[in-house]
Structure formats: structure tokens, C-alpha cells
Short mmCIF file of C-alpha atoms in Angstrom, two decimals:
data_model
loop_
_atom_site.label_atom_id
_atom_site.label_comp_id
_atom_site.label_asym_id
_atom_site.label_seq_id
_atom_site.Cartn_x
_atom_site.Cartn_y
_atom_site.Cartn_z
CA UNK A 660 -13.54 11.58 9.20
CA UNK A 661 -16.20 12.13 6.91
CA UNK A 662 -19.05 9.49 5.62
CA UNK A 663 -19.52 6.44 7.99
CA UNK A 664 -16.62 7.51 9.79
CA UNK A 665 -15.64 4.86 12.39
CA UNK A 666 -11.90 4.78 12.37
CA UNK A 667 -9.81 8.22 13.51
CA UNK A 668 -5.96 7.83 13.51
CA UNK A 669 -3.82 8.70 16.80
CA UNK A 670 -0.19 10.29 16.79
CA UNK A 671 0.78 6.59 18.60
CA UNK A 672 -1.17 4.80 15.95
CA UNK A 673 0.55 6.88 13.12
CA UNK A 674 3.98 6.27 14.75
CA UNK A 675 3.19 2.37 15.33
CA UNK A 676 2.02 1.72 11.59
CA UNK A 677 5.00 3.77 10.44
CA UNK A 678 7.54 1.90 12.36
CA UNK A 679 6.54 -1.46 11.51
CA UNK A 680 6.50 -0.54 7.77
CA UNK A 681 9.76 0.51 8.07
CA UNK A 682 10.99 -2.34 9.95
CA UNK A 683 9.30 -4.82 7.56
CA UNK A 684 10.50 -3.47 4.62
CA UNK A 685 13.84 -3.03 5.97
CA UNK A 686 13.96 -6.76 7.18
CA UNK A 687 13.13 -7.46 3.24
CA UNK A 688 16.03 -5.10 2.12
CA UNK A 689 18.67 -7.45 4.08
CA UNK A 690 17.28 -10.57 2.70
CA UNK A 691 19.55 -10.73 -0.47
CA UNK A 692 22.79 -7.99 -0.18
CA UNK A 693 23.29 -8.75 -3.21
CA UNK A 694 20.06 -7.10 -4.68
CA UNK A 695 21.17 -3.33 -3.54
CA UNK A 696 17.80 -2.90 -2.57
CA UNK A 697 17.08 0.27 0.23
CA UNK A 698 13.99 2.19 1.13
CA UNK A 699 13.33 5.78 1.39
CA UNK A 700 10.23 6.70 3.28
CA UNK A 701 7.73 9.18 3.51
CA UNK A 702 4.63 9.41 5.19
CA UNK A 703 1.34 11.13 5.29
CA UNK A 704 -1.56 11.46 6.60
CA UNK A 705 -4.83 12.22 4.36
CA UNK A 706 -8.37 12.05 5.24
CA UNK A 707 -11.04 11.06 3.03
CA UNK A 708 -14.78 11.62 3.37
CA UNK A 709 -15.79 7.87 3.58
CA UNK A 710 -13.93 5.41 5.39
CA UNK A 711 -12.08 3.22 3.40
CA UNK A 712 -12.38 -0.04 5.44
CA UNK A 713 -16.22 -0.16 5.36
CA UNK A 714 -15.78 -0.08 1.36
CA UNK A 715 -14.95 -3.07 -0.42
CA UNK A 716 -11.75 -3.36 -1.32
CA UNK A 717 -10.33 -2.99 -4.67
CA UNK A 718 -13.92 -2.48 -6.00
CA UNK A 719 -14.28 0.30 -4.26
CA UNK A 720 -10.70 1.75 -4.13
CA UNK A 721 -11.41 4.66 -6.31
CA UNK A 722 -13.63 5.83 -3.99
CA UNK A 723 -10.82 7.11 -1.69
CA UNK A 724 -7.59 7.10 -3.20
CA UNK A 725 -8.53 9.07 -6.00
CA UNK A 726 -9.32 12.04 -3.00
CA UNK A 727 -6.30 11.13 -1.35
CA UNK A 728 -4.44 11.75 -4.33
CA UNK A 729 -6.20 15.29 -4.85
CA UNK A 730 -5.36 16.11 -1.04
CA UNK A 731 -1.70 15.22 -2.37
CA UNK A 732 -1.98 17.45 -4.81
CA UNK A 733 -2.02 14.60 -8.09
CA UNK A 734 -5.22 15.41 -9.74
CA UNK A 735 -4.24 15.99 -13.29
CA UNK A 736 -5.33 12.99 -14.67
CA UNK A 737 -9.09 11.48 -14.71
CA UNK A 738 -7.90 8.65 -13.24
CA UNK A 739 -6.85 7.85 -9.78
CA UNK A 740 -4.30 5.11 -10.83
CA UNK A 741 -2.49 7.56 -13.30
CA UNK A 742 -2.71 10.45 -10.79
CA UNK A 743 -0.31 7.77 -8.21
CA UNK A 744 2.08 6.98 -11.16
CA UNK A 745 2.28 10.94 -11.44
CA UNK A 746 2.68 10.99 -7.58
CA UNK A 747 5.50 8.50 -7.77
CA UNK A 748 7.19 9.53 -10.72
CA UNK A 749 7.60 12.81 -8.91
CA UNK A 750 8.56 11.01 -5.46
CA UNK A 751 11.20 9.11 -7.67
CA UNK A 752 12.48 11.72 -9.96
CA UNK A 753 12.70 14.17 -6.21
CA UNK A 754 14.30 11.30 -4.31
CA UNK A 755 16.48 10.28 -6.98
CA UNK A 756 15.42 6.70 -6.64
CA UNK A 757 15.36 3.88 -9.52
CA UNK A 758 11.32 2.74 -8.45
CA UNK A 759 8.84 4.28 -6.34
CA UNK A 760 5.95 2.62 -4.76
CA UNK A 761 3.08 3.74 -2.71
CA UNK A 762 1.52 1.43 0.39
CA UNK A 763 -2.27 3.08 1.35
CA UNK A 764 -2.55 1.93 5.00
CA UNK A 765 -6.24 2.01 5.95
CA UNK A 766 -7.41 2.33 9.61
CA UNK A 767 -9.01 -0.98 11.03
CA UNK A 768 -8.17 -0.46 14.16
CA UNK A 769 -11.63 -0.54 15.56
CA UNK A 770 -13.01 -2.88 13.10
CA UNK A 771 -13.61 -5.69 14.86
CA UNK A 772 -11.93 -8.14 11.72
CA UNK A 773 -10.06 -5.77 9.76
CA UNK A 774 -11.15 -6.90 6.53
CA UNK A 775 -13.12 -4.80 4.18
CA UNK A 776 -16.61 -4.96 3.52
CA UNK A 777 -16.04 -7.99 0.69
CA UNK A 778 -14.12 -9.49 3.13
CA UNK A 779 -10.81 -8.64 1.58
CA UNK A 780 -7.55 -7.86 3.31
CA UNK A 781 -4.39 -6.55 2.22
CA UNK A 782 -3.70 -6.85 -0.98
CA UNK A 783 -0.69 -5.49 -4.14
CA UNK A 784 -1.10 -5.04 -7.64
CA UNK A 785 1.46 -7.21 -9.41
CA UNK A 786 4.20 -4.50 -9.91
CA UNK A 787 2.56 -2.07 -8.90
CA UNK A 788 2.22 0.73 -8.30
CA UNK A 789 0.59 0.63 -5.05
CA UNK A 790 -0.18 -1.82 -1.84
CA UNK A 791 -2.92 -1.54 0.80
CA UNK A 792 -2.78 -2.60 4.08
CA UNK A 793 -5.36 -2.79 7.00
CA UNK A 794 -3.82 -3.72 10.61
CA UNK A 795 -4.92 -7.39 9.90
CA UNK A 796 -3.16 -9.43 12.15
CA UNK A 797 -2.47 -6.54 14.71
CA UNK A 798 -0.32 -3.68 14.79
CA UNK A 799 2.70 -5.87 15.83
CA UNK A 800 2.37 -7.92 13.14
CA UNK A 801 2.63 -5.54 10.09
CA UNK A 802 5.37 -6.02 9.28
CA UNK A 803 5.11 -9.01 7.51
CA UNK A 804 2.12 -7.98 5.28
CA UNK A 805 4.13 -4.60 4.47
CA UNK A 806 6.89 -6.64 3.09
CA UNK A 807 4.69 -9.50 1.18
CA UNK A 808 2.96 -7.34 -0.22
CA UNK A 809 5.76 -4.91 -1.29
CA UNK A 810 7.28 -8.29 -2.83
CA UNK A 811 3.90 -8.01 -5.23
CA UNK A 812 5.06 -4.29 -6.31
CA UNK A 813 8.28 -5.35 -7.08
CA UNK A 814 6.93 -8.06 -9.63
CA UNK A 815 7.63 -11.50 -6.76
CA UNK A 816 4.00 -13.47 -6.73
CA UNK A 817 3.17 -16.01 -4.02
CA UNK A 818 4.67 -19.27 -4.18
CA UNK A 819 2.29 -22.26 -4.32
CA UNK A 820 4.01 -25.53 -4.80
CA UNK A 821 0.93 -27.38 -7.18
CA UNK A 822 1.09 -23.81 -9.41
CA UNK A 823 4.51 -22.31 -9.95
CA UNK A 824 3.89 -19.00 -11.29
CA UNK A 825 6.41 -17.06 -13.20
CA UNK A 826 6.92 -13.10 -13.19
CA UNK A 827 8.96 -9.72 -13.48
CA UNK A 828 11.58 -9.07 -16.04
CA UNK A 829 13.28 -11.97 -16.42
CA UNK A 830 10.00 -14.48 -15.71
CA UNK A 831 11.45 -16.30 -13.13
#
């Protein structure tokens, strides 16, 4: 909707995405019992007035999740990134959950690489507080990207065998 619009979301889109986040992120929960980890979910749907995968990507993230945010209802702060720690301090506190994390899934579903106009595609802020996904790699696929990347909120980085890196509480 809105600006450049090229990408309009479906009810069997919606319900795809959703389920494969889920499942991903579920699959990652069962990966160490030991860890206590669990997921609770909520979803929405916002629209924006430009189309976030014919942005850049983190360049231009402001752009859109700063007016998703307002849609939300998280507009106290000049700043889009404090208004999603607001969002998810309320999610948390409401939920009764230790952490709270946000994944921004932006439609690519008729773009014919799903990458964003840099050439970007998913990507996670080291801890957080928030992940965004494209369908890159196709809708079947997602959930693999939903749980790598929700490894970055939780403070895990990518493991490269010639460049160990160290991170999260204890720097392991």
C-alpha cells in the first residue's frame, strides 16, 4: 500500500509467513532443553506508505518501522528504535516474559530476488531488539532465516572458523 507499492499481503501469505516463524523458532527452542527457552507469539499486520523492500535495508529502515511503530501505537519517543524497546518492554512486562524481541517481515513476494534495493537480505541487530526478514529463499524456507537471525537477538553471532568471534553475557 502506499508509495511504490508493489507487494500486498494475502490471508494465505500472512498464515504461511506466520507458520514458518513459528516452526523455526520453535525448532531453535528444542535445540538445547537445557536452555528453558519458549516463544510466545504475536502477530500483526501494519501497512506503511512506501514499501519497505524497494528501500535499502538498514539505511533506510527508519523509513517504515518508525510508521509501523506509530500504527502500533509506540510513538512517544523521537526515535523509531526506542519507540520498539517501548513496544517490547510492554509486550514483555504484558506477557510476563524474561526478553522480548520483534522480527519485521517485509513482503518480497513479488520481487523477483527478494533482496532490498542495496542488495541486502535478512538481517539482526546483535541482541537486538529487532530482526527483518524478506521471503529470501522462499516461503518454505523461512524458517531457517527466522531462527538465525533470532540467534543474532539473543546475542549468538555467526560462526566463521578463520575469525572466532565472541559475544553475549558471558563472551563466549
Amino acid at each position: 500500500v502506499g508509495e511504490n507499492s508493489t507487494e500486498d499481503w494475502t490471508e494465505t501469505l500472512k498464515i504461511d509467513v506466520v507458520s514458518k516463524v513459528k516452526e523455526g523458532l520453535n525448532r531453535l527452542a528444542t535445540l538445547e532443553p537445557d536452555a528453558r527457552l519458549s516463544f510466545v507469539f504475536e502477530n500483526y499486520t501494519v501497512q506503511t506508505h512506501k514499501e519497505p523492500i524497494n528501500l535499502r535495508s538498514w539505511p533506510d529502515e527508519h523509513l517504515w518501522i518508525s510508521e509501523v511503530m506509530t500504527n502500533l501505537g509506540y510513538n512517544k519517543y523521537n526515535e523509531y528504535y526506542t519507540n520498539v524497546y517501548d513496544f517490547l518492554n510492554h509486550f514483555r512486562d504484558t506477557k510476563n516474559t524474561d526478553w522480548a524481541i520483534a522480527i519485521f517481515v517485509v513482503n518480497s513476494d513479488k520481487d523477483q530476488d527478494d533482496l532490498f534495493a542495496d542488495g541486502h537480505r535478512p538481517y539482526a541487530y546483535l541482541g537486538g531488539p529487532f530482526a527483518v526478514l524478506t521471503l529470501y529463499g522462499g516461503i518454505l524456507n523461512m524458517d531457517y532465516p527466522a531462527a538465525h537471525e533470532t540467534c543474532h537477538l539473543l546475542y549468538a553471532t555467526d560462526e566463521f572458523e578463520d575469525d572466532p568471534e565472541r559475544s553475549g553475557y558471558l563472551n563466549v
